[in-house]
Short mmCIF file of C-alpha atoms and ligand atoms in Angstrom, two decimals:
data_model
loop_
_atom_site.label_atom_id
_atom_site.label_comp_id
_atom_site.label_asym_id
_atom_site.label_seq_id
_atom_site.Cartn_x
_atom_site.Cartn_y
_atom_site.Cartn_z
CA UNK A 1 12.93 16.04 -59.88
CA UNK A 2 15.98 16.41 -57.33
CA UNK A 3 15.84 17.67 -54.28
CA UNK A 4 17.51 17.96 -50.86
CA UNK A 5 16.01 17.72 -47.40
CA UNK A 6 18.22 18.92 -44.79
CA UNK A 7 17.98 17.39 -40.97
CA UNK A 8 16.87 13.79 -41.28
CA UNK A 9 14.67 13.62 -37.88
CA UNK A 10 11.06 12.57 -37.44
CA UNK A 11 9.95 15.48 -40.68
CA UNK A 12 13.08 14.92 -42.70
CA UNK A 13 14.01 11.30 -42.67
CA UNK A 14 9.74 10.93 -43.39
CA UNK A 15 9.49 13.68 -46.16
CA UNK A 16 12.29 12.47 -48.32
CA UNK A 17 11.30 8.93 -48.25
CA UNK A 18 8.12 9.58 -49.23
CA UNK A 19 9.00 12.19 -51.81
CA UNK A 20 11.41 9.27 -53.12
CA UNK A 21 8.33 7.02 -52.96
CA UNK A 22 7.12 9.27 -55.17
CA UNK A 23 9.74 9.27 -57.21
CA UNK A 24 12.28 12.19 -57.04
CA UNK A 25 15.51 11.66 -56.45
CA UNK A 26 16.34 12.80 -52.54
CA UNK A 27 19.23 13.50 -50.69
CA UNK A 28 18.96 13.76 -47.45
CA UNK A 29 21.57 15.46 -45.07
CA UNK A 30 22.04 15.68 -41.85
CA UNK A 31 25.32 16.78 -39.78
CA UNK A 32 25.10 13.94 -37.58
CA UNK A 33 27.70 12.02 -39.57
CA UNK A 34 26.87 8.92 -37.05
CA UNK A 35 23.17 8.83 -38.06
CA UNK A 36 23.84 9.26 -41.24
CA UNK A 37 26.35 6.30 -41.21
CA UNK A 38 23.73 4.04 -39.54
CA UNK A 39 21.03 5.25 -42.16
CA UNK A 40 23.72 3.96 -44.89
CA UNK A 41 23.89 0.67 -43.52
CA UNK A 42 19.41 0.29 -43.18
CA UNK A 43 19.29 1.05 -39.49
CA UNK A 44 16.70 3.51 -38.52
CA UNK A 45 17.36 6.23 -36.15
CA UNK A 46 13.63 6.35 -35.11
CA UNK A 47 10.80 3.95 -34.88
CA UNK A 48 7.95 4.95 -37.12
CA UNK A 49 5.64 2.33 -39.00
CA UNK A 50 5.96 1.37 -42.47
CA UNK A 51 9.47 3.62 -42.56
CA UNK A 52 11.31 1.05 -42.66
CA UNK A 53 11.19 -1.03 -45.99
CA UNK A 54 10.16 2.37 -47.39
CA UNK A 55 13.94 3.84 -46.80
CA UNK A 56 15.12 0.41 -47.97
CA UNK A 57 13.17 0.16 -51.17
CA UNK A 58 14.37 4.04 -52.31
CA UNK A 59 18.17 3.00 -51.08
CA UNK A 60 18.10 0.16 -53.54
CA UNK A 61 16.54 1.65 -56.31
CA UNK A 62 18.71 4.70 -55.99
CA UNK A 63 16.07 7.42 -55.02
CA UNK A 64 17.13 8.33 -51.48
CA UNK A 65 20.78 8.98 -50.61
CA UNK A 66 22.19 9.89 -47.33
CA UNK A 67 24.54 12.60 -46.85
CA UNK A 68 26.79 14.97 -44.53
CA UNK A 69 27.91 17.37 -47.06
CA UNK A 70 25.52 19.98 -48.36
CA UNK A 71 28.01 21.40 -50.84
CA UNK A 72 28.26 18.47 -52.40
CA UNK A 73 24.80 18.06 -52.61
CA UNK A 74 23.77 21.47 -53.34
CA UNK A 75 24.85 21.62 -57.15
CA UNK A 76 22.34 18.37 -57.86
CA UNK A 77 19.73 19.61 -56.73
CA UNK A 78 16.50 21.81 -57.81
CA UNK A 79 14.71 22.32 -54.36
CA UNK A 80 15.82 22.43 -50.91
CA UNK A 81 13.77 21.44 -48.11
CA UNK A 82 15.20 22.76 -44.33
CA UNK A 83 13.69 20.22 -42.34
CA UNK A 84 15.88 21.10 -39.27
CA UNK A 85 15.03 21.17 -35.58
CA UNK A 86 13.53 24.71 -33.69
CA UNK A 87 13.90 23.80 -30.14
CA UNK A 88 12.35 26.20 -27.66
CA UNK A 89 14.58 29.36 -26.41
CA UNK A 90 14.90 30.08 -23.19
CA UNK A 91 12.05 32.43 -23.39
CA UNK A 92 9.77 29.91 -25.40
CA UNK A 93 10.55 31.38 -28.67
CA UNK A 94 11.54 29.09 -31.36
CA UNK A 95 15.37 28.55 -31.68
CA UNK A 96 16.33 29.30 -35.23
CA UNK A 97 19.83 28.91 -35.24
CA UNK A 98 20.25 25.13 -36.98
CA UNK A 99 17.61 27.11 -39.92
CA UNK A 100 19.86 30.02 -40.29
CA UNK A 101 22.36 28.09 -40.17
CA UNK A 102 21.56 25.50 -43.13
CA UNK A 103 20.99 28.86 -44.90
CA UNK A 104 24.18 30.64 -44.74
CA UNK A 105 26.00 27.13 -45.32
CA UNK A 106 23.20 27.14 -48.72
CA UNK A 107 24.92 30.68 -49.45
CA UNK A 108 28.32 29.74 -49.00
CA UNK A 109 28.04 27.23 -51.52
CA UNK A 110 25.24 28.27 -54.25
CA UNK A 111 26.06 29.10 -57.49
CA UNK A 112 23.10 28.31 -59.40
CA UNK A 113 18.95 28.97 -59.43
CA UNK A 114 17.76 26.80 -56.20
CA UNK A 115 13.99 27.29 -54.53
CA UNK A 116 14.96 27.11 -50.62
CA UNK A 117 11.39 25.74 -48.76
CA UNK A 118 11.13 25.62 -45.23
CA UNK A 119 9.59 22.70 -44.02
CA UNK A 120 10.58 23.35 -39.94
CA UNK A 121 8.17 25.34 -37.97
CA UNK A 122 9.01 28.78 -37.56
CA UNK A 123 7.59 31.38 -36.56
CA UNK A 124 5.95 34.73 -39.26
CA UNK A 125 9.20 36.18 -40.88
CA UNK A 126 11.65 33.47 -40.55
CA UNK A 127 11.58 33.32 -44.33
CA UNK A 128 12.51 36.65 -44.73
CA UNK A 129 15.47 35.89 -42.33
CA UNK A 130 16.34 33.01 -44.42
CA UNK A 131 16.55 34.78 -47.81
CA UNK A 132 18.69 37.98 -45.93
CA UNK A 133 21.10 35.29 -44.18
CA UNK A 134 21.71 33.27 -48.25
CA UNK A 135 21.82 37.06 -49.68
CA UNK A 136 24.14 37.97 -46.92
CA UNK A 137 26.42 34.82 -47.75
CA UNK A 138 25.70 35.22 -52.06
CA UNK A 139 26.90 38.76 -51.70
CA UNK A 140 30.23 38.11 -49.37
CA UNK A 141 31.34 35.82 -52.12
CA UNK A 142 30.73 37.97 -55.24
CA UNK A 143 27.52 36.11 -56.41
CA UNK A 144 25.07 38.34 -55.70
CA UNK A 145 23.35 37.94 -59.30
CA UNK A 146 22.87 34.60 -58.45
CA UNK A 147 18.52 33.81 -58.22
CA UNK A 148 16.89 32.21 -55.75
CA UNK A 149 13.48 31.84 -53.88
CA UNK A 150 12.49 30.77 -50.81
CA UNK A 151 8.88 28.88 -49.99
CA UNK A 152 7.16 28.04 -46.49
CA UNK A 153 5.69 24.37 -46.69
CA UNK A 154 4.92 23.67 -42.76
CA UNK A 155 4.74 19.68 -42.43
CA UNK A 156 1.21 18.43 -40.69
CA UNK A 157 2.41 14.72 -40.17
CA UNK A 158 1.47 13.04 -36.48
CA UNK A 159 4.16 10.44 -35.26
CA UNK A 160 3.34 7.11 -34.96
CA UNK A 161 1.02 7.80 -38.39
CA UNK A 162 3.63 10.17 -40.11
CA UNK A 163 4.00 7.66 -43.95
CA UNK A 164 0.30 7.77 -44.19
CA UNK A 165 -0.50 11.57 -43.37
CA UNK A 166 2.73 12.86 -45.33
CA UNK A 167 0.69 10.25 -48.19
CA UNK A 168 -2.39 10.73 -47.56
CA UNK A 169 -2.52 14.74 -46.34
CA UNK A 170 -6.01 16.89 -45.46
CA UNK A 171 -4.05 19.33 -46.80
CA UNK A 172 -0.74 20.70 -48.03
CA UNK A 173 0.13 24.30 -47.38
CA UNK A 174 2.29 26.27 -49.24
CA UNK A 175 3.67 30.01 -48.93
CA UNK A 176 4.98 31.24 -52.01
CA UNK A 177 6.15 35.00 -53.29
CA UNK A 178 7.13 33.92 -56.74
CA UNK A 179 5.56 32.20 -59.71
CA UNK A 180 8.41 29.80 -60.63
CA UNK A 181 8.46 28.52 -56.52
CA UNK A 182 4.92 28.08 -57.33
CA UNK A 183 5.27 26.21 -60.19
CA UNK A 184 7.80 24.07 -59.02
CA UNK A 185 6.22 22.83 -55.77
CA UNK A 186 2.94 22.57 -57.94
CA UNK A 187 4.59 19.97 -59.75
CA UNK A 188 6.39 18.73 -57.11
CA UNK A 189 3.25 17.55 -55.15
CA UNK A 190 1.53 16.54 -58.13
CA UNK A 191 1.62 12.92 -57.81
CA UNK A 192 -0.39 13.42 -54.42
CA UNK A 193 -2.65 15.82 -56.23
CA UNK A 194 -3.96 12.57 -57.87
CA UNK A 195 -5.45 11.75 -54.83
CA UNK A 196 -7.63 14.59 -54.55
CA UNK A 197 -6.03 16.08 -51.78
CA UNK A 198 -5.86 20.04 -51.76
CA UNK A 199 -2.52 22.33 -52.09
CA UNK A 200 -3.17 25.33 -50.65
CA UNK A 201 -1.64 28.25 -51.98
CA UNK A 202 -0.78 31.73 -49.93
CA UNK A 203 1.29 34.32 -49.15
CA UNK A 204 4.62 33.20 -47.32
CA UNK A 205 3.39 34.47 -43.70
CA UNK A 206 0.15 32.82 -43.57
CA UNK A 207 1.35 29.27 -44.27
CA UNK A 208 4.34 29.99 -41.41
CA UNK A 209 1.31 30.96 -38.97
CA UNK A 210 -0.98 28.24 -40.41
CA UNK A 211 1.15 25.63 -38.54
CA UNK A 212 0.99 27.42 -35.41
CA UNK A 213 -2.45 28.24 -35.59
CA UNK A 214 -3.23 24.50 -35.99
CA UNK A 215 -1.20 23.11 -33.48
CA UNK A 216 -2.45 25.65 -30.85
CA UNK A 217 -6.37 25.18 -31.70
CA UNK A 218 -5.47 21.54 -31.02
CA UNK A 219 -4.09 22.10 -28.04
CA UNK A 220 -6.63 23.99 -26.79
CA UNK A 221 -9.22 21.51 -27.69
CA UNK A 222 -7.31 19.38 -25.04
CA UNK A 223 -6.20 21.62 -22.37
CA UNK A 224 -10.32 22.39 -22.85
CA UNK A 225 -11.60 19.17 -22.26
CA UNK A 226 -8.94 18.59 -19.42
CA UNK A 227 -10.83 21.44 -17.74
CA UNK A 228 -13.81 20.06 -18.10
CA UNK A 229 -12.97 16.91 -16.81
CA UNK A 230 -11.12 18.27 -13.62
CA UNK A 231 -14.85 19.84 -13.18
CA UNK A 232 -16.45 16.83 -13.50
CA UNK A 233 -14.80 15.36 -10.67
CA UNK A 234 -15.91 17.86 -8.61
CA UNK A 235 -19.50 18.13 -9.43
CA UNK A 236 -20.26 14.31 -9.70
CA UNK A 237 -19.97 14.21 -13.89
CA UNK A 238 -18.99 11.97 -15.91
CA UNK A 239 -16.76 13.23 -18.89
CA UNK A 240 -16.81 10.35 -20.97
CA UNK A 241 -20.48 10.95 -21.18
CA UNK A 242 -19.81 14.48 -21.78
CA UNK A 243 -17.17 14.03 -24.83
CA UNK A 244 -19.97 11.75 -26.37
CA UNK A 245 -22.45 14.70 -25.59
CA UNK A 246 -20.43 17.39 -27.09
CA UNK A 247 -18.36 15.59 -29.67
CA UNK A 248 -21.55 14.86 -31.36
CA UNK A 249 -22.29 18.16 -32.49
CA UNK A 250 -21.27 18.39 -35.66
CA UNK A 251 -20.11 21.92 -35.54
CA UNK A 252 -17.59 20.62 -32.38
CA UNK A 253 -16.61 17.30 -34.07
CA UNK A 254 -15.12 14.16 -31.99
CA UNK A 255 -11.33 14.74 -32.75
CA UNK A 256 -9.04 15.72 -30.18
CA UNK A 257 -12.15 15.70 -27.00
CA UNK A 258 -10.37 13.00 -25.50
CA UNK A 259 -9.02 14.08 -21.35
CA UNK A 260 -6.03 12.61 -20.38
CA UNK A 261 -2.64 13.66 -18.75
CA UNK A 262 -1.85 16.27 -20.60
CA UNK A 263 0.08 16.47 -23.60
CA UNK A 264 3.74 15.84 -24.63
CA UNK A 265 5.62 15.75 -27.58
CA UNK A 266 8.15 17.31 -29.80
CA UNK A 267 5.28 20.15 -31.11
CA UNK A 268 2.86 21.62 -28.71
CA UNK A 269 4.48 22.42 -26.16
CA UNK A 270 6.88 24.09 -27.95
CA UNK A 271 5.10 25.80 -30.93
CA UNK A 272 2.46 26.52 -27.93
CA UNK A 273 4.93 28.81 -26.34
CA UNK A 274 6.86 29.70 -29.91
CA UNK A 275 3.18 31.79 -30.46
CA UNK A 276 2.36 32.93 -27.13
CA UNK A 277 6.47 34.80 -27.38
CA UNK A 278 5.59 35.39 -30.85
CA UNK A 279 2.24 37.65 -30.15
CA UNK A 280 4.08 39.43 -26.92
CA UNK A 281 7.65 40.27 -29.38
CA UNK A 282 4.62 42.39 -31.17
CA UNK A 283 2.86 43.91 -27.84
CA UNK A 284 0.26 41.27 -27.61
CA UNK A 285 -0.65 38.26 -25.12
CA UNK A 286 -2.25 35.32 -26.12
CA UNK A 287 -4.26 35.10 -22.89
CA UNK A 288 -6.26 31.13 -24.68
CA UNK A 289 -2.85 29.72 -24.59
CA UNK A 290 -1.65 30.92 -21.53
CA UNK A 291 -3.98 29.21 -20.08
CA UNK A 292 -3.53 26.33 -22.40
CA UNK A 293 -0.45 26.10 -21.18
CA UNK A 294 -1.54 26.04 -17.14
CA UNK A 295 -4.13 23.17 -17.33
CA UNK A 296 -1.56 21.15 -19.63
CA UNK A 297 1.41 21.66 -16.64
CA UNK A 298 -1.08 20.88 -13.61
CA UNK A 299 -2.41 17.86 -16.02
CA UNK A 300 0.61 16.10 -16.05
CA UNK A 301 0.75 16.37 -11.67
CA UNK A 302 -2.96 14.77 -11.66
CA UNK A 303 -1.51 11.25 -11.82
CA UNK A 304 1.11 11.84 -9.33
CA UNK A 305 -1.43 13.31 -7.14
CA UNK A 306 -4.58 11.04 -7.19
CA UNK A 307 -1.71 8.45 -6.11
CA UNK A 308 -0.56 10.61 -3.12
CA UNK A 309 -4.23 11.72 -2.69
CA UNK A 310 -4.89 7.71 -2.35
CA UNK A 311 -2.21 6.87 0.02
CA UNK A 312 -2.99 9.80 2.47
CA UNK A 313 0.46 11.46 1.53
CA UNK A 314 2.41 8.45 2.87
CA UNK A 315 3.93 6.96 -0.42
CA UNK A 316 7.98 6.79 0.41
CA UNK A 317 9.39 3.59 -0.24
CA UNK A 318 6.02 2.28 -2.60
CA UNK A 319 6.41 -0.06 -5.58
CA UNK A 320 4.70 1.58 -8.27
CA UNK A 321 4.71 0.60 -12.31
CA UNK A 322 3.94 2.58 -15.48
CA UNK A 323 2.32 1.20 -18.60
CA UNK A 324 3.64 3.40 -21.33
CA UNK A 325 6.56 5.87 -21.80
CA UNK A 326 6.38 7.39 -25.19
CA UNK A 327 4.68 11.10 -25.27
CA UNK A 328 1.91 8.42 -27.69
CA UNK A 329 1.55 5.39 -29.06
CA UNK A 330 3.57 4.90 -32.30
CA UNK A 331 6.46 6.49 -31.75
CA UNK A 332 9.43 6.25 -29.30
CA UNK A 333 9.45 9.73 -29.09
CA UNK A 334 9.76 10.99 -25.20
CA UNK A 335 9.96 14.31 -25.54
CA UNK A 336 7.78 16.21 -23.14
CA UNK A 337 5.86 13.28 -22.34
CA UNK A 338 4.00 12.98 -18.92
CA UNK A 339 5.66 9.92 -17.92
CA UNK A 340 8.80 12.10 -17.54
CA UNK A 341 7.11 14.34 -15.26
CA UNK A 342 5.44 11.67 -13.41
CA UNK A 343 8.55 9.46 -12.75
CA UNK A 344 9.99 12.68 -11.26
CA UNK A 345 7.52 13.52 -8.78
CA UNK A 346 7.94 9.69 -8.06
CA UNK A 347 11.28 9.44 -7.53
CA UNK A 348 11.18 12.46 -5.83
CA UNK A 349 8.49 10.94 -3.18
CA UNK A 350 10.97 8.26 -2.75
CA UNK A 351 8.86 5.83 -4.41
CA UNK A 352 10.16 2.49 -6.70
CA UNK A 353 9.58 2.60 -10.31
CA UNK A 354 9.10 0.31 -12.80
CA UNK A 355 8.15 1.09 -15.93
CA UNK A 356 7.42 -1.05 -19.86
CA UNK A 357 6.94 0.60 -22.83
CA UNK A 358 6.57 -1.79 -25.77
CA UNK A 359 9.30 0.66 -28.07
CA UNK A 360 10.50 3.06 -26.02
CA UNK A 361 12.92 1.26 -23.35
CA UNK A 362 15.68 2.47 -25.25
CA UNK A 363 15.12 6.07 -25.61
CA UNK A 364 13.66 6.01 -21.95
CA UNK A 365 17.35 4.54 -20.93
CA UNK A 366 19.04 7.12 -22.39
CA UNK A 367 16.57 10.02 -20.95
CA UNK A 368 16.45 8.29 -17.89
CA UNK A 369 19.64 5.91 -16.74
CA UNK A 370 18.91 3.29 -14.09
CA UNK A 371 16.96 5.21 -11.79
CA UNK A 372 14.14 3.24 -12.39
CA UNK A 373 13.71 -0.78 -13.40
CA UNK A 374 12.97 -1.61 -16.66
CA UNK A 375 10.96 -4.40 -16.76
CA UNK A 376 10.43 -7.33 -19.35
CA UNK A 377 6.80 -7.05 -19.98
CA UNK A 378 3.31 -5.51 -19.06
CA UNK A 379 3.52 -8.19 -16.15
CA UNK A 380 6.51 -8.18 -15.51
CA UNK A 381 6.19 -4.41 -14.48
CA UNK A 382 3.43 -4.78 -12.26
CA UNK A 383 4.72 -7.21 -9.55
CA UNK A 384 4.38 -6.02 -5.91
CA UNK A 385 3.23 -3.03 -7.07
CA UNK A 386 1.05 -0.86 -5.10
CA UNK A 387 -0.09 0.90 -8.02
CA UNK A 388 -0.68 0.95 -11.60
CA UNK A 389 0.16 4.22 -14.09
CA UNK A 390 -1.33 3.96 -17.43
CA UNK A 391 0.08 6.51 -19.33
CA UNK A 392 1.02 5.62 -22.76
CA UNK A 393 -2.36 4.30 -24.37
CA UNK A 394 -0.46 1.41 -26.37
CA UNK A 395 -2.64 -1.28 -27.91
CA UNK A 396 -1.19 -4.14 -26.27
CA UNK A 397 -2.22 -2.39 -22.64
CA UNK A 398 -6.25 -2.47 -23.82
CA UNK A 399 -6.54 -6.54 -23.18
CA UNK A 400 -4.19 -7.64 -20.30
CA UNK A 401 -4.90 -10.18 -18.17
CA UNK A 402 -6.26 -8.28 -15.28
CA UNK A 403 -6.25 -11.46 -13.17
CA UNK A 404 -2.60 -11.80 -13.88
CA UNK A 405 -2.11 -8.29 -13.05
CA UNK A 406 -4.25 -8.35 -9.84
CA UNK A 407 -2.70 -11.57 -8.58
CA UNK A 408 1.23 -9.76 -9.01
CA UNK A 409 0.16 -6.57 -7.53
CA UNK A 410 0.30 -5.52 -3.55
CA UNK A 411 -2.35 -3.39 -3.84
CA UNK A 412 -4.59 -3.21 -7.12
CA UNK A 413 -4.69 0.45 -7.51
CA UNK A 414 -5.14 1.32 -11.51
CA UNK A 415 -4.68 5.02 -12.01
CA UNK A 416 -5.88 5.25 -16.14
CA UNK A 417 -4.03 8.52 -17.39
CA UNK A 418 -6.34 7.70 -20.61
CA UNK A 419 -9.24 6.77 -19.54
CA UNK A 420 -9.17 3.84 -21.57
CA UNK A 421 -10.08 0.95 -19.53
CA UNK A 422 -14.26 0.25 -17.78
CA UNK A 423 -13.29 -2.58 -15.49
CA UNK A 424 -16.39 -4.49 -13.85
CA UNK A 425 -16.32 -4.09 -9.92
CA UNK A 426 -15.84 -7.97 -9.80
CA UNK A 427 -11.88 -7.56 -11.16
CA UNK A 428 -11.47 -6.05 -7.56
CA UNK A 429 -9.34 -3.28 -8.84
CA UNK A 430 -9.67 0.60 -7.67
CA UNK A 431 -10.05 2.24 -10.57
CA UNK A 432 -9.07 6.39 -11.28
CA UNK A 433 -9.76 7.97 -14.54
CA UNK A 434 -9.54 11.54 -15.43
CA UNK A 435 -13.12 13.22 -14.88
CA UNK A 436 -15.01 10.24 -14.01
N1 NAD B 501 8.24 15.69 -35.11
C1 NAD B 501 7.05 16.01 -35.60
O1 NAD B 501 6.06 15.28 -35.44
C2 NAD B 501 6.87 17.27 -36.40
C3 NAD B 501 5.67 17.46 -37.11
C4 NAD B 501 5.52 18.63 -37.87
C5 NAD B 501 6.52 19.59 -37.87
N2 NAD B 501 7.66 19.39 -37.14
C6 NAD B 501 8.69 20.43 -37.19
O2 NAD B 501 9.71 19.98 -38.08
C7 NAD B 501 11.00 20.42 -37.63
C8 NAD B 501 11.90 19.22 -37.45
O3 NAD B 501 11.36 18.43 -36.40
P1 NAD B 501 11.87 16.93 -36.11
O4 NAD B 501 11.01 16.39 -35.03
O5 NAD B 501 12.00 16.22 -37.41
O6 NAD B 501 13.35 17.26 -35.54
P2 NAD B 501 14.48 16.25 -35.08
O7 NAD B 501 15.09 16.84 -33.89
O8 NAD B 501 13.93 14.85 -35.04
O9 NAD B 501 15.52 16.30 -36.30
C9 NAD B 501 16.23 17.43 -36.68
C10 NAD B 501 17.49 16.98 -37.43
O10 NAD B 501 18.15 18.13 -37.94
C11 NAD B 501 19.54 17.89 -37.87
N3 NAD B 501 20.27 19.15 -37.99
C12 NAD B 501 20.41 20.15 -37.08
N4 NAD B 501 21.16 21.14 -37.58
C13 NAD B 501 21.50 20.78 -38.84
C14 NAD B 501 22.25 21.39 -39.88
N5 NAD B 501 22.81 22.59 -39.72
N6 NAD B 501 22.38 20.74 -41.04
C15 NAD B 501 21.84 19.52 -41.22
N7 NAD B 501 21.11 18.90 -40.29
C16 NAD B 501 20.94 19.52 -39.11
C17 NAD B 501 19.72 17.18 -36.56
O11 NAD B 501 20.96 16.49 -36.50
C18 NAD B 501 18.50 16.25 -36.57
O12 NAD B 501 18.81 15.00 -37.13
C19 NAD B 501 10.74 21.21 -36.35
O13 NAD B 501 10.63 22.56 -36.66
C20 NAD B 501 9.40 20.67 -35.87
O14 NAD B 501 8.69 21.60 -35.10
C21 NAD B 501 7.85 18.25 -36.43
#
């Protein structure tokens, strides 16, 4: 089977190397002709485990090809995958413009059947806005008899784990209005069906609100427990206890109980807002997710402010260091993260900052220039430092040498954004969690 993915970021670049894995031929296009030249030559434009020597393997045998040109693409090609970017509007609604776009540059050049699946997030009815804009373009050109469909197939992968969940899905979803899309994305997705993992078929508006519907319970589940914790300062608590409590009811489950800093990332936030402008566009307010929304802004302050709280307010001209830059482990993805918000507020304070991520220097270079240091190592981060962010629970944080990391610091102040370390009084360290 041939098909086309268009925008090769964190969904796209993913998708078609699995699907080439699998073994359809995929072309991939993107109109960033400079990652597409680097993706020629083996070099990945993000970091994402087992990726890699996947892309490689489907370059060499021919499977996965790399492309600017969608015309030249289109006429190979049976399905075509929008994997594009929605960025948040001003307002919070999702920014369709690079999807409509890859759809009247589809119409400009189709001449043939094609099944048009879009794999971005959108919000209910962008499909409908996707088939108008290709009719629109079919019809300016004389080749309005030409047949198409169009197909919702939101993507569920997590960075940092994205090969194995696109592999290894709980579920695929699929919004279809036609037979033959149905049958063709049936037997697309075979090969995974050996697995035993379900396709769900539905109608084309439920699958685009499935993906916000999932993203936002998620949310919620953190924003939740964030709450909770915040509470459990107050009243003497401890919400690690409490997660075990509740977690263990089988009708809550243990999955996404876990308080932190709040949460980042290139989906959340955005398809968070995306629904909440979604429901008032049709005279409604999603009053959950406003408030979803709150606890995750004022939980990416706490850090900041336990600090400040700490220090009596006099924190100008501290050394400070953060473990961890990425919006989670596994990816170098910094979009939205917390550490963004909390370098700000130190900066801001007048504070010094040095921060180590073990993949993210790079991007956090770009994002952030030199107004910070970047240091060498875990260790290297922490010297003369008068406190200690954890905010990026990476795996190589969850043993340091705490000696080492006591002896380099000024003051051993540990604020845990993750609540991921229980250090003995004896390491001498004052210790801050979230809720305990
Ligand atoms: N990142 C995730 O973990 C994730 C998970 C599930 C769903 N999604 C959704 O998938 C979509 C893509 O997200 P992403 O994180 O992969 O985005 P991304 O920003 O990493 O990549 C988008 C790519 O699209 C390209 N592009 C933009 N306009 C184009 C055009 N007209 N033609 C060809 N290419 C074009 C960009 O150059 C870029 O490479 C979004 O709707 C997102 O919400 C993302």
């Amino acid at each position: 089977m041939k098909i086309a993915i268009i925008g090769v970021g964190y969904v796209g670049l993913v998708s078609g190397a699995c699907f080439a894995e699998l073994g359809a031929d995929v072309y991939c296009v993107d109109v960033d002709e400079r990652k597409i030249a680097q993706l020629r030559e083996g070099v990945m434009p993000i970091y994402e485990a087992r990726l890699q020597p996947m892309v490689k393997r489907n370059v060499e045998a021919s499977r996965l090809h790399f492309e600017t040109d969608l015309s030249l693409v289109l006429p190979l090609v049976e399905i075509v995958f929008i994997a594009v970017g929605t960025p948040p509007d001003q307002d919070g609604s999702a920014d369709l413009s690079h999807v409509l776009e890859v759809a009247r540059t589809i119409g400009k050049s189709m001449d043939s059947y094609k099944l048009i699946v879009c794999k971005s997030t959108v919000p209910v009815g962008t499909s409908r806005k996707v088939k108008a804009a290709i009719r629109e373009e079919l019809d300016k050109r004389g080749f309005g008899d030409v047949e198409f469909d169009v197909a919702s197939n939101p993507e569920f992968l997590k960075e940092g784990n994205a090969v194995e969940d696109f592999m290894k899905p709980d579920r695929v979803v699929v919004g279809v209005e036609s037979d033959r899309a149905k049958e063709l994305l049936t037997y697309l997705y075979k090969p995974m069906q050996l697995n035993n993992f379900r396709v769900l078929f539905m109608d084309i508006p439920s699958a685009e609100m499935t993906k916000y519907a999932a993203n936002a319970m998620l949310a919620t589940r953190i924003s939740f427990m964030n709450d909770i914790a915040n509470l459990c300062e107050y009243v003497g608590a401890d919400v690690n206890m409490v997660r075990r409590g509740i977690g263990s009811d089988s009708r809550i489950g243990s999955k996404f109980l876990y308080p932190g800093c709040g949460y980042g990332g290139s989906c959340f936030p955005k398809d968070v807002k995306a629904l909440i402008q979604t429901a008032r566009d049709n005279g409604y307010e999603m009053r959950v997710l406003n408030a979803v929304e709150d606890v995750n802004a004022r939980q990416k302050k706490l850090l900041f402010e336990k600090f400040d709280r700490y220090y009596n307010h006099d924190v100008k001209g501290r050394k400070v260091a953060i473990w961890g830059l990425s919006f989670k482990p596994g990816t170098d993805d910094m979009r939205e993260a917390t550490s963004l918000v909390l370098i700000q507020q130190l900066l801001e304070a007048g504070c010094e900052v040095s921060v180590y991520d073990p993949i993210a220097m790079d991007e956090a270079k770009r994002r952030i220039g030199d107004k910070v240091r970047y240091a060498n190592d875990l260790y290297d981060a922490v010297i003369d430092a008068d406190a200690l962010f954890h905010v990026t629970e990476w795996k190589e944080f969850r043993m340091p040498s705490w000696e080492v990391v006591k002896r380099s610091m000024n003051n051993p102040l540990l604020i845990d954004g993750r609540n991921v370390y229980d250090l003995p009084d004896s390491f001498g360290f004052t210790y801050m969690g979230i809720g305990i």
